[in-house]
Short mmCIF file of C-alpha atoms in Angstrom, two decimals:
data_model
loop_
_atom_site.label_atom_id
_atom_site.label_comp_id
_atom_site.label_asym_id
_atom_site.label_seq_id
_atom_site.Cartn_x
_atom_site.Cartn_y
_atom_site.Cartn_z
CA UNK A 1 0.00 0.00 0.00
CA UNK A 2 1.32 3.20 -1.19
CA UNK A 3 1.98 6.35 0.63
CA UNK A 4 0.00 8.03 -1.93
CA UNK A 5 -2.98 6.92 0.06
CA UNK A 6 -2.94 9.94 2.58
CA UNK A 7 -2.76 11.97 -0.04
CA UNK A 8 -5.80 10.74 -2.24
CA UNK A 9 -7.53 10.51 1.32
CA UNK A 10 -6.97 14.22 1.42
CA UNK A 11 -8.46 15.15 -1.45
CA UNK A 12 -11.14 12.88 -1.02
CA UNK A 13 -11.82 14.66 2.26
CA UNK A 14 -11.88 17.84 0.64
CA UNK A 15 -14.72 16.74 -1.72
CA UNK A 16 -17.01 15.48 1.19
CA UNK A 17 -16.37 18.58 2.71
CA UNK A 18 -18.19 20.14 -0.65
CA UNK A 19 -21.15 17.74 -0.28
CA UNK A 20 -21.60 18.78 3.46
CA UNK A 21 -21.05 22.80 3.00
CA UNK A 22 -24.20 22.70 0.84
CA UNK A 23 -26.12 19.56 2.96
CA UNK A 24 -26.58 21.90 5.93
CA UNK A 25 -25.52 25.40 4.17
CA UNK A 26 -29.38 26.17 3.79
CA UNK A 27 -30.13 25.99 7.40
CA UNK A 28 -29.23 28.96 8.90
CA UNK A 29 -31.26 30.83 5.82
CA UNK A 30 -34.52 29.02 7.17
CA UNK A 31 -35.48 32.45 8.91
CA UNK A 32 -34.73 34.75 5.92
CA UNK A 33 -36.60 31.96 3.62
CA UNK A 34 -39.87 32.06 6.09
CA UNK A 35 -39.71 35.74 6.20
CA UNK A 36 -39.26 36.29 2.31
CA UNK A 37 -41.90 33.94 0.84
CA UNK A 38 -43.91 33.61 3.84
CA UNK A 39 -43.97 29.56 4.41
CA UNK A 40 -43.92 27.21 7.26
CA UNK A 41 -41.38 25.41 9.43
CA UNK A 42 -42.77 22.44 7.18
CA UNK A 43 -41.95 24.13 4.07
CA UNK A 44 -38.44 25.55 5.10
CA UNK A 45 -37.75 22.01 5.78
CA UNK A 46 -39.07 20.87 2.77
CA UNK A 47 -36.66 22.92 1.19
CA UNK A 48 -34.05 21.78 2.88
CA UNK A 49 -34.61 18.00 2.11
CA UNK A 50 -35.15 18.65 -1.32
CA UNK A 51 -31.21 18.54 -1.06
CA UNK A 52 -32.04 14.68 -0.36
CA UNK A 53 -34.77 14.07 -2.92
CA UNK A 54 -32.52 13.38 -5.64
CA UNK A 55 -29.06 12.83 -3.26
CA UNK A 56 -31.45 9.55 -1.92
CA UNK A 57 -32.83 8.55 -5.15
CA UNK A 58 -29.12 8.73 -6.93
CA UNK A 59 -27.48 6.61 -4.27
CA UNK A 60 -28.30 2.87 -5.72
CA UNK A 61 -27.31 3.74 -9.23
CA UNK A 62 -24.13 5.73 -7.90
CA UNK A 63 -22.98 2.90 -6.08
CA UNK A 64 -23.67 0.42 -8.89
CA UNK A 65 -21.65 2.65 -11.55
CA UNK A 66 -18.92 3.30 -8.93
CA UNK A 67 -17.75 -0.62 -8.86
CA UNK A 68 -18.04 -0.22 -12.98
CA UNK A 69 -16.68 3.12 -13.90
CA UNK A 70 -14.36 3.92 -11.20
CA UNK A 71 -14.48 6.04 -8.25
CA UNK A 72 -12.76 8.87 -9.86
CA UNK A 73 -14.85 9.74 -12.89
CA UNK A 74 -18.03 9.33 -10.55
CA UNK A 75 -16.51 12.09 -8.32
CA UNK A 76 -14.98 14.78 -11.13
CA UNK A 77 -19.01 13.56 -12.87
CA UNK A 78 -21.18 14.96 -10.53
CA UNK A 79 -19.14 17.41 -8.56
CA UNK A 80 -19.74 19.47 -11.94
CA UNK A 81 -23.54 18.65 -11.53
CA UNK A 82 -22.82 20.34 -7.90
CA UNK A 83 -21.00 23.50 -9.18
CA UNK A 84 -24.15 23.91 -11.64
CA UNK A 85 -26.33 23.82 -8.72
CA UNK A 86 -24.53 25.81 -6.54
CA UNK A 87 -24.67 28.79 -9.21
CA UNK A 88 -28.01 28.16 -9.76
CA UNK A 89 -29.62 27.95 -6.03
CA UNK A 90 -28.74 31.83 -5.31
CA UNK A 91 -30.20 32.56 -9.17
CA UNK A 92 -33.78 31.34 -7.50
CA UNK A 93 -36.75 33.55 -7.18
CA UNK A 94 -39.65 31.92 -5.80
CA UNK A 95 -40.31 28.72 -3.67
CA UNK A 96 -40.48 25.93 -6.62
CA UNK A 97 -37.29 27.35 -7.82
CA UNK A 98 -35.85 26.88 -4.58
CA UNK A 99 -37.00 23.06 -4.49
CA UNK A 100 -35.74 22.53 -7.90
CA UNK A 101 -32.21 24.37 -7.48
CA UNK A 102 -31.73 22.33 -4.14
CA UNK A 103 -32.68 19.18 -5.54
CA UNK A 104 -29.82 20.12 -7.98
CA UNK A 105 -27.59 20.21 -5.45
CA UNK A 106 -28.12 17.03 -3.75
CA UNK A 107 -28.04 15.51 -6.99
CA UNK A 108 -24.24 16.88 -7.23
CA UNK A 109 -23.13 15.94 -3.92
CA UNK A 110 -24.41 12.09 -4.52
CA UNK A 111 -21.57 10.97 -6.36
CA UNK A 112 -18.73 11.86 -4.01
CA UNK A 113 -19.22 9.25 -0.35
CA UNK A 114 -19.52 5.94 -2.11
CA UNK A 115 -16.57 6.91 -4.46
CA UNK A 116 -14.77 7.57 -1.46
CA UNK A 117 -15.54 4.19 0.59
CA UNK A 118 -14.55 2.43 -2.56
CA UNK A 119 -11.36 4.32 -2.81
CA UNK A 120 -10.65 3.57 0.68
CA UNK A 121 -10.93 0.08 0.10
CA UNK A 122 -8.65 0.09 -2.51
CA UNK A 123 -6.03 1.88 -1.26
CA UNK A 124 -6.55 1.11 2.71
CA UNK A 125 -5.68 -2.05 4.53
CA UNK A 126 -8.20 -4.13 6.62
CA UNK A 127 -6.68 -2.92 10.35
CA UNK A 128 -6.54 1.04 8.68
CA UNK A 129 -10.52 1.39 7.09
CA UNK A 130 -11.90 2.65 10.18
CA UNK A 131 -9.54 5.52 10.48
CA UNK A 132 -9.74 6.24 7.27
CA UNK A 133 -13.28 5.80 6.87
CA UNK A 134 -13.17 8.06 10.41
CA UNK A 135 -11.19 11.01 9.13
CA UNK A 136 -13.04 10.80 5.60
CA UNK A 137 -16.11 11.51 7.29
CA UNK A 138 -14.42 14.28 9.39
CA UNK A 139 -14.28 16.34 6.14
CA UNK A 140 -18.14 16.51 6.27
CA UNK A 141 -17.60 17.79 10.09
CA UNK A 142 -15.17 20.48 8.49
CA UNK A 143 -17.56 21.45 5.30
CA UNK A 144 -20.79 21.28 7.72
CA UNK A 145 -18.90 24.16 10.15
CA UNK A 146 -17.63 25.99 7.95
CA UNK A 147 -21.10 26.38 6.21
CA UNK A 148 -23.11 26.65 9.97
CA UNK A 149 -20.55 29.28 10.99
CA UNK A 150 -19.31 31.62 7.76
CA UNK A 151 -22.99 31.38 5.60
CA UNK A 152 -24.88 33.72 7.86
CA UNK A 153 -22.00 35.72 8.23
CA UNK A 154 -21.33 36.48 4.63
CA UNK A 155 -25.48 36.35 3.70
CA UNK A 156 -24.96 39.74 6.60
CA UNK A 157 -22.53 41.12 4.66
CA UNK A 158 -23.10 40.75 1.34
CA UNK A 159 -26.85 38.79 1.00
CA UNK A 160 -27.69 35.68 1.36
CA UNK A 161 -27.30 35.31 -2.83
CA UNK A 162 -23.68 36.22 -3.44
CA UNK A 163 -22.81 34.79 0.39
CA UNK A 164 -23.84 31.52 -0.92
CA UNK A 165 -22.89 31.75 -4.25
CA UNK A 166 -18.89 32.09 -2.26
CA UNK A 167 -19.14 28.58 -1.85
CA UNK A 168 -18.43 27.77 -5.30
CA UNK A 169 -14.78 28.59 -4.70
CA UNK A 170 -13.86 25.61 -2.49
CA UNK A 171 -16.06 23.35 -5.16
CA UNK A 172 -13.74 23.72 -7.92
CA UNK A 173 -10.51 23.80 -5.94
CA UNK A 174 -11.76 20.09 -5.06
CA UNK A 175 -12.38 19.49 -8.39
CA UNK A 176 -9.00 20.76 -9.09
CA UNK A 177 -7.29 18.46 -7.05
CA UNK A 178 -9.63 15.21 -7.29
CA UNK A 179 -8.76 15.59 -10.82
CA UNK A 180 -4.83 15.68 -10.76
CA UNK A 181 -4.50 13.42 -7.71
CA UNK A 182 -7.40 10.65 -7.43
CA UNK A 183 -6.41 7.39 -8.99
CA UNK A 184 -7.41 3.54 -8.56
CA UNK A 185 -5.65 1.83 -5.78
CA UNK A 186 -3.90 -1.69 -5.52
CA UNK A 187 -6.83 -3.55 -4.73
CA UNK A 188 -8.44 -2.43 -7.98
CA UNK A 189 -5.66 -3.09 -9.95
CA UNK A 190 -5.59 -6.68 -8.78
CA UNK A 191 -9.28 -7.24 -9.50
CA UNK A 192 -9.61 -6.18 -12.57
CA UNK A 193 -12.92 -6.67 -14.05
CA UNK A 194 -14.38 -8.07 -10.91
CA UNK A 195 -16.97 -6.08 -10.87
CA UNK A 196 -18.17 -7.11 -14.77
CA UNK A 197 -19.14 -10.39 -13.75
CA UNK A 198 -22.95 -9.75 -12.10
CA UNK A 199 -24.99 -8.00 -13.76
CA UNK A 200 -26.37 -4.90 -11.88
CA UNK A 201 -29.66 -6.18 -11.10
CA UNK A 202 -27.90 -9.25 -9.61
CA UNK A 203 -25.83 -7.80 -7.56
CA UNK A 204 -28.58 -5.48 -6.60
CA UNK A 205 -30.64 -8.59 -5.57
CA UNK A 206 -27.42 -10.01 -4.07
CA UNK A 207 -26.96 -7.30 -1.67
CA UNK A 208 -30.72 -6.81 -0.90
CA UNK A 209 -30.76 -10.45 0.27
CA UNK A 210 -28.00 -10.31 2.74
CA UNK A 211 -29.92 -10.23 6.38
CA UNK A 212 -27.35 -9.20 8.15
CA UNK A 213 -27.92 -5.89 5.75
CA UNK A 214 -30.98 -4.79 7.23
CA UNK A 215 -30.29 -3.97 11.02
CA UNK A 216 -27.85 -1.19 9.49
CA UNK A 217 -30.26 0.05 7.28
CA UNK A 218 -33.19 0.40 9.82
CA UNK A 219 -30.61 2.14 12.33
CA UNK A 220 -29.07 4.11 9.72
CA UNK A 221 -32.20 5.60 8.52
CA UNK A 222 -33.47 6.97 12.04
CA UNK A 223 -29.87 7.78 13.03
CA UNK A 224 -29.14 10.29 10.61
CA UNK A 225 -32.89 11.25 10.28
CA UNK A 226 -33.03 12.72 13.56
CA UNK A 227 -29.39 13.86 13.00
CA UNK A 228 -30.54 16.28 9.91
CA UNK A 229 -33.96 17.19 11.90
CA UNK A 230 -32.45 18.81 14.84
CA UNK A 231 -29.69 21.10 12.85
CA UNK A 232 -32.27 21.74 10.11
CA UNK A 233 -34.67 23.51 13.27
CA UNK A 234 -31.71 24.00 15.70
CA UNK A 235 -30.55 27.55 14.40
CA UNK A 236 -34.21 28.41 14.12
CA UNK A 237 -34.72 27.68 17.77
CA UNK A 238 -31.54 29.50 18.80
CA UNK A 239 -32.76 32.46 17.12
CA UNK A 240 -36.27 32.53 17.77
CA UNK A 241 -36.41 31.19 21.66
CA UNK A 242 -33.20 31.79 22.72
CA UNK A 243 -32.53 35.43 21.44
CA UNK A 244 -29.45 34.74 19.66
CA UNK A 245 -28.28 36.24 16.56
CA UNK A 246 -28.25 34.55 13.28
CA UNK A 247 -24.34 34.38 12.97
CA UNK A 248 -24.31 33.32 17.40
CA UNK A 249 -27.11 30.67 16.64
CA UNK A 250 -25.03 29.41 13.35
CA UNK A 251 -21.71 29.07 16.15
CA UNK A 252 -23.69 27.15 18.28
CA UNK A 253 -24.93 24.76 15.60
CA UNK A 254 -21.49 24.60 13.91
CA UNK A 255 -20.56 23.08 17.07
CA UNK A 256 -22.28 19.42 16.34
CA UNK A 257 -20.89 19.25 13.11
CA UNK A 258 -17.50 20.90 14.96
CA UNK A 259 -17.47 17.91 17.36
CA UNK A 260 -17.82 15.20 14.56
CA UNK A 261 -14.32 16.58 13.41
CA UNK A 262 -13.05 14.90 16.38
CA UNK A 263 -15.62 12.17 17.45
CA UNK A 264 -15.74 10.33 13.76
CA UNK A 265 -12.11 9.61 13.12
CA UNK A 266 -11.81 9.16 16.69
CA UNK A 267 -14.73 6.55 16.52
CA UNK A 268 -12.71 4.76 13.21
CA UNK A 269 -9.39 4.62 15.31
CA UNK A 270 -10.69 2.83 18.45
CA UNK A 271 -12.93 0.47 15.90
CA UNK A 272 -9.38 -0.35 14.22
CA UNK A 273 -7.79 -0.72 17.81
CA UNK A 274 -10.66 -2.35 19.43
CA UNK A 275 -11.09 -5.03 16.17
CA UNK A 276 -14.60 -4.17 16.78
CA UNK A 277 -17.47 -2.11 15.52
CA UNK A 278 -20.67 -2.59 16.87
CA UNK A 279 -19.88 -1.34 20.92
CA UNK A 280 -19.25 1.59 19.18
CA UNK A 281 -22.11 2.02 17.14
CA UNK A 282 -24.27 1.42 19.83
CA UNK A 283 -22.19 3.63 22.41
CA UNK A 284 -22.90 6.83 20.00
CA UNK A 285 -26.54 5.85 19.17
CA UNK A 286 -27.77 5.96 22.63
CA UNK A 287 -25.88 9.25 23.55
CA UNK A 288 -27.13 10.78 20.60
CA UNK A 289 -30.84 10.49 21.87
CA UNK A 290 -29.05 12.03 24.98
CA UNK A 291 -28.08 15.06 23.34
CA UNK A 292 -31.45 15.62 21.86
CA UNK A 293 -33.36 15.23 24.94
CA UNK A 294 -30.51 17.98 26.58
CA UNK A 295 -32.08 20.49 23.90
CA UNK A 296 -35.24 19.47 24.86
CA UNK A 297 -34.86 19.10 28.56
CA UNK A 298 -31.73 21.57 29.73
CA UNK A 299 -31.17 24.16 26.99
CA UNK A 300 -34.86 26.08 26.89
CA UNK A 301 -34.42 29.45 28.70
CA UNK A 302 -30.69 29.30 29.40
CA UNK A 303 -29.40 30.83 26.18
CA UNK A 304 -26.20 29.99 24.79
CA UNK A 305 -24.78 29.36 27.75
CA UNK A 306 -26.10 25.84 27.94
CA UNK A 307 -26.80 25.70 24.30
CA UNK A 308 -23.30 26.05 23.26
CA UNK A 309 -21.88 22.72 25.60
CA UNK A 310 -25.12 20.81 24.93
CA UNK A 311 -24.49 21.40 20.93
CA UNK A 312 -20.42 20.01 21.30
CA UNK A 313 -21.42 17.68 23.29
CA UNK A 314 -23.80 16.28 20.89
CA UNK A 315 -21.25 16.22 18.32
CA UNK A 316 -18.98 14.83 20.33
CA UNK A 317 -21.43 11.86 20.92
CA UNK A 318 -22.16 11.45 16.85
CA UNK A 319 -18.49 9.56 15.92
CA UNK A 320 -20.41 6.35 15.90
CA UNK A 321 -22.16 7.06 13.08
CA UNK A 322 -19.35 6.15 10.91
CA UNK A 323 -18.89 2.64 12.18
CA UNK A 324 -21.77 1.46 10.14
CA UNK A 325 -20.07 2.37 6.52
CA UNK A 326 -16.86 0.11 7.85
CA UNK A 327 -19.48 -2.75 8.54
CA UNK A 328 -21.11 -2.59 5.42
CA UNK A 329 -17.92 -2.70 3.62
CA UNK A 330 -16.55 -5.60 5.46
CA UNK A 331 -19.67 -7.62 5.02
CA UNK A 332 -19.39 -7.80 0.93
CA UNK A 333 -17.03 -9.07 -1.19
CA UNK A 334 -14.79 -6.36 -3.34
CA UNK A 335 -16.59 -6.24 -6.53
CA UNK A 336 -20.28 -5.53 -4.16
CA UNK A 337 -18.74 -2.73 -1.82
CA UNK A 338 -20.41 0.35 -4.08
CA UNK A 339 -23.72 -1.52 -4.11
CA UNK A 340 -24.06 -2.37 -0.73
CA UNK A 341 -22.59 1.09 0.40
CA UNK A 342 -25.51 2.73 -1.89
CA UNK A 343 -28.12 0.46 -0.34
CA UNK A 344 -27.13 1.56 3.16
CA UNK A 345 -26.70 5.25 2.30
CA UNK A 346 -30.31 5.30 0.26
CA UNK A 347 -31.82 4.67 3.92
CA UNK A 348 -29.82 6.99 5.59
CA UNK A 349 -31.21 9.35 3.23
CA UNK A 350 -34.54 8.25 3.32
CA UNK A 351 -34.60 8.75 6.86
CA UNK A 352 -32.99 12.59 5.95
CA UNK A 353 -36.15 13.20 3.81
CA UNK A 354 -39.22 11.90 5.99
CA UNK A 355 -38.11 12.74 9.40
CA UNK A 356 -37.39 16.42 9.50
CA UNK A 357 -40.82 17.21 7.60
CA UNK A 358 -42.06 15.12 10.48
CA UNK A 359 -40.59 17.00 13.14
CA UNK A 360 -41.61 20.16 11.03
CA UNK A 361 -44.73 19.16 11.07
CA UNK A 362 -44.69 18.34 15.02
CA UNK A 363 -43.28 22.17 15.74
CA UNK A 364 -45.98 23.05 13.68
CA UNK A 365 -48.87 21.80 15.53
CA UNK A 366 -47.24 22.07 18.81
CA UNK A 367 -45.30 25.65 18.51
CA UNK A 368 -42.96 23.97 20.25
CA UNK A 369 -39.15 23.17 19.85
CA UNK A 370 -39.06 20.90 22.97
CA UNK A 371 -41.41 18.51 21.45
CA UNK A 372 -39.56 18.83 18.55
CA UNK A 373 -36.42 17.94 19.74
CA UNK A 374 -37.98 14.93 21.93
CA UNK A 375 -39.24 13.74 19.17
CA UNK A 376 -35.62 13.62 17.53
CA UNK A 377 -34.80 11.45 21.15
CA UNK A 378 -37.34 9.02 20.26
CA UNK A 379 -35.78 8.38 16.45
CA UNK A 380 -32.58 7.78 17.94
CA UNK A 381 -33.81 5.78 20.43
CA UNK A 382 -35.01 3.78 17.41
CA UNK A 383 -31.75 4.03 15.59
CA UNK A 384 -30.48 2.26 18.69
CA UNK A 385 -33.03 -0.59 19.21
CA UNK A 386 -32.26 -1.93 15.10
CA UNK A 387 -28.32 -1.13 15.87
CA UNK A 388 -28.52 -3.95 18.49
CA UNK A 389 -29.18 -6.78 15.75
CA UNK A 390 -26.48 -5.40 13.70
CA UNK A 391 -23.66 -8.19 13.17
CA UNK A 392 -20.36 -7.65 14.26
CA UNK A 393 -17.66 -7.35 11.75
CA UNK A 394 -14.37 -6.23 13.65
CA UNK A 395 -11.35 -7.95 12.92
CA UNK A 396 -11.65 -10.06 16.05
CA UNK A 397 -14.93 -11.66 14.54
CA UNK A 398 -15.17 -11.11 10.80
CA UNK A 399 -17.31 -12.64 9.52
CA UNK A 400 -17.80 -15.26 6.34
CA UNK A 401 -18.63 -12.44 3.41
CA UNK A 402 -21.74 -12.52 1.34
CA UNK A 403 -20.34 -14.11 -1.81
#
């Protein structure tokens, strides 16, 4: 295994950091959206998981094309779709524009995890994934801050249109780099044409049939539900019930996606130490309903001086989340890793576009961010129950691979 793998780990980071800027980006524009066109909490949020509309619907056929084409053309592919998007989101003038433009956009950022995993795998060995699958993920933590923190600063300063539209400038650096650096590792080299022998629907039907699948999925798909629910409506509760500013209440926020930065390839080491994944997993899923019952519970009428801990603590608390992309990936043979990967992340994403409108709806009819946030307990409580059928897969008790 080359040295060269830090590097195209790098760059990979920096691309997930591209998907994440504009996964969370719209959040702390919720207010200014409400005010502007005059919609709900349930239509801000429907704006905001229009980003997953097409992000969830691309994730089976990205993953399918990733184990055929190559992880780097899938990247360089639809990180242009994302630029597009990106120019075009500030361009919009009314609320179906919005949808469309931000559907754009999460069509863009679909290509960029799954080529990652896969590139991991290639260049990574066994005893390293979890790190690197750990500090791969940290480059969403880094994109997501940046984006909580900076986006309502520069909408203040220069408008919400041409503060977003800044973001392009860290796109094409990525694709800058992804192009001159990104190449297939040794493990690809040594499978050549692996992946041409299933068809797509096989291995589709393959992958679907695995049991020992469908734990993750059902945990995955509450899990980062609940995750995107309470920072979609956190900054909105900051500002509206705690009296903080829009560029104080994107701070505060930045600091769960700040603590991930830490907690995720922090989670990936011990998993690697350990030789075990699921403790983990489990660990982070109960503490995450933790943290959202400390919004609900602590935070309300205490201002940012409770807000700010409870919000790095919950971030803190998230690093498990990654455990369940080393799983999958250690449960499938080579030329199955994109599939299986796209399976898991088209739940995770499912759960990203039903449960926030839920929750929306639920602060709608309740007018209150407590209930809200409880509600975001309960999903991770869920998250946790399915987690605890998941199958180990640590290098201590791998297990036979679905062949």
């Amino acid at each position: 295994m080359s040295r060269n793998r830090w590097v195209i780990l790098g760059v990979c980071l920096l691309g997930f950091m591209q998907a994440q800027i504009h996964r969370v980006g719209f959040a702390p524009l919720i207010p200014t959206f409400m005010s502007d066109l005059g919609i709900s909490y349930a239509a801000a949020a429907t704006i905001m998981t229009a980003y997953f509309w097409t992000y969830t619907v691309a994730q089976l056929p990205v993953g399918v094309l990733t184990d055929r084409l190559g992880p780097r053309r899938m990247m360089l592919t639809f990180l242009a779709v994302l630029a597009v998007g990106v120019i075009a989101f500030p361009l919009s003038r009314t609320y179906a524009q919005s949808l469309v433009t931000r559907g754009l956009i999460g069509l863009g950022a679909s290509g960029i995890w799954l080529p990652g995993l896969r590139l991991i795998h290639e260049w990574f060995p066994p005893q390293q994934r979890g790190r690197a699958t750990g500090l791969f993920s940290a480059g969403g933590g880094v994109g997501g801050t940046m984006a909580l923190m900076l986006v309502p600063v520069l909408a203040a300063r220069l408008g919400w249109r041409w503060g977003y539209a800044v973001t392009l400038i860290p796109l094409l650096l990525a694709f800058a780099l992804i192009s001159l650096y990104v190449r297939p590792g040794p493990l690809a080299d040594r499978r050549s044409g692996a992946a041409g022998s299933r068809s797509a629907s096989a291995a589709l039907k393959q992958v679907l049939g695995a049991p020992a699948l469908w734990p993750i999925n059902v945990s995955v798909l509450f899990s980062y539900g609940a995750f995107i629910a309470l920072v979609t409506f956190l900054p909105a509760y900051l500002q509206r019930s705690e009296g903080l500013t829009p560029g104080h209440a994107g701070f505060v926020t930045g600091l769960v996606t700040a603590g991930t930065v830490i907690s995720w390839p922090l989670a990936g080491f011990f998993s690697d130490w350990m030789g075990r994944r699921k403790g983990i997993c489990l660990f982070s899923q109960g503490m995450c309903a933790v943290a959202c019952l400390c919004f609900a519970l602590l935070v309300p009428g205490k201002g940012i001086a409770a807000a700010a801990p409870a919000a790095l603590f919950t971030g803190l608390m998230l690093g498990g989340m990654v455990t369940p992309f080393v799983m999958v990936v250690e449960l499938f043979p080579a030329d199955l890793i994109g599939t299986a990967s796209g399976v898991v992340n088209t739940f995770c994403f499912i759960g990203s576009l039903l449960i926030p409108v839920l929750v929306g709806k639920i602060l709608d009819v309740s007018g209150s961010f407590p209930a809200a946030f409880t509600a975001c307990a309960a999903f991770e409580a869920l998250a946790l129950a399915s987690a605890a059928f998941t199958r180990e897969t640590g290098l201590r008790r791998r297990p036979v691979m679905v062949t």
